Amino acid sequence: MFVILTYDVGEKRVNKVRKKLKEYLIWTQNSVFEGEITEGKLKKCLYEVNKILNKQEDSLYIYEIKTSSHIKKKVIGIDKSFDDIFYNS
């Protein structure tokens, strides 16, 4: 599946969360990750990130897309992603 993950976490935890997410997904923008991932790896990733988060202060949004073949990504300005995951126009 394809996921887009965004987060808003306290300053003390930002680097830990970013470092953990980089193990599983592509960092495309500040507080935004995306990429293809299996359900098992996503569960493991979320379990590990969950241990870092403070649920009274932080938030994590996960958008799951079962197939990336119908996604069209448009970027205005600088494309900060390292890989072209899907068609850019």
CSV table of C-alpha atoms in Angstrom, one decimal:
chain,number,residue,atom,x,y,z
A,1,MET,CA,0.0,0.0,0.0
A,2,PHE,CA,1.0,3.6,-0.3
A,3,VAL,CA,0.9,5.9,2.7
A,4,ILE,CA,1.3,9.6,3.4
A,5,LEU,CA,2.2,10.3,6.9
A,6,THR,CA,2.3,13.8,8.6
A,7,TYR,CA,3.1,14.7,12.1
A,8,ASP,CA,3.2,17.5,14.6
A,9,VAL,CA,5.3,16.7,17.6
A,10,GLY,CA,7.1,18.6,20.4
A,11,GLU,CA,10.5,20.0,19.6
A,12,LYS,CA,12.2,17.5,21.9
A,13,ARG,CA,10.9,14.6,19.9
A,14,VAL,CA,11.0,15.9,16.3
A,15,ASN,CA,14.4,14.5,15.4
A,16,LYS,CA,13.6,11.1,16.9
A,17,VAL,CA,10.4,10.8,15.0
A,18,ARG,CA,11.9,11.9,11.7
A,19,LYS,CA,14.9,9.5,12.1
A,20,LYS,CA,12.5,6.6,12.8
A,21,LEU,CA,10.2,7.4,9.9
A,22,LYS,CA,13.2,7.7,7.5
A,23,GLU,CA,13.8,4.0,8.2
A,24,TYR,CA,10.5,3.1,6.5
A,25,LEU,CA,9.4,6.0,4.2
A,26,ILE,CA,10.7,8.8,2.1
A,27,TRP,CA,11.0,12.2,3.7
A,28,THR,CA,9.4,14.6,1.2
A,29,GLN,CA,8.9,17.8,3.2
A,30,ASN,CA,9.1,19.0,6.8
A,31,SER,CA,6.8,16.7,8.8
A,32,VAL,CA,5.7,14.8,5.8
A,33,PHE,CA,6.7,11.3,4.7
A,34,GLU,CA,5.3,9.1,1.9
A,35,GLY,CA,6.0,5.8,0.2
A,36,GLU,CA,5.1,2.2,-0.5
A,37,ILE,CA,5.0,0.0,2.6
A,38,THR,CA,3.6,-3.4,3.6
A,39,GLU,CA,1.0,-3.5,6.3
A,40,GLY,CA,3.4,-5.4,8.5
A,41,LYS,CA,6.1,-2.8,8.1
A,42,LEU,CA,3.6,0.0,8.7
A,43,LYS,CA,2.5,-1.7,11.9
A,44,LYS,CA,6.1,-2.0,13.1
A,45,CYS,CA,6.8,1.6,12.1
A,46,LEU,CA,3.8,3.0,14.0
A,47,TYR,CA,4.6,0.8,17.0
A,48,GLU,CA,8.1,2.3,17.2
A,49,VAL,CA,7.0,5.9,16.6
A,50,ASN,CA,4.2,5.4,19.1
A,51,LYS,CA,6.8,4.8,21.8
A,52,ILE,CA,8.3,8.3,21.1
A,53,LEU,CA,5.1,10.3,20.9
A,54,ASN,CA,3.5,12.1,23.8
A,55,LYS,CA,-0.2,11.6,23.1
A,56,GLN,CA,-1.2,14.6,25.1
A,57,GLU,CA,0.9,16.9,22.9
A,58,ASP,CA,1.7,15.3,19.6
A,59,SER,CA,-0.3,14.1,16.6
A,60,LEU,CA,0.3,11.7,13.7
A,61,TYR,CA,-1.9,11.4,10.6
A,62,ILE,CA,-1.7,8.4,8.4
A,63,TYR,CA,-3.4,8.3,5.0
A,64,GLU,CA,-3.5,4.8,3.5
A,65,ILE,CA,-4.0,4.3,-0.2
A,66,LYS,CA,-4.4,0.7,-1.3
A,67,THR,CA,-3.1,1.3,-4.8
A,68,SER,CA,-0.9,4.1,-6.0
A,69,SER,CA,-1.7,3.7,-9.7
A,70,HIS,CA,-4.5,6.3,-9.5
A,71,ILE,CA,-2.6,8.9,-7.6
A,72,LYS,CA,-1.4,12.0,-9.4
A,73,LYS,CA,1.0,14.3,-7.5
A,74,LYS,CA,1.5,17.9,-8.4
A,75,VAL,CA,4.2,20.0,-6.9
A,76,ILE,CA,4.4,23.8,-7.1
A,77,GLY,CA,7.8,25.1,-6.4
A,78,ILE,CA,10.8,22.9,-5.3
A,79,ASP,CA,10.1,19.2,-5.2
A,80,LYS,CA,12.0,18.1,-2.1
A,81,SER,CA,11.4,14.4,-2.5
A,82,PHE,CA,14.4,12.2,-3.2
A,83,ASP,CA,12.6,9.8,-5.5
A,84,ASP,CA,9.8,10.2,-8.0
A,85,ILE,CA,7.3,7.9,-6.4
A,86,PHE,CA,4.6,8.5,-8.9
A,87,TYR,CA,3.9,10.8,-11.9
A,88,ASN,CA,4.7,14.5,-11.2
A,89,SER,CA,3.2,17.1,-13.4
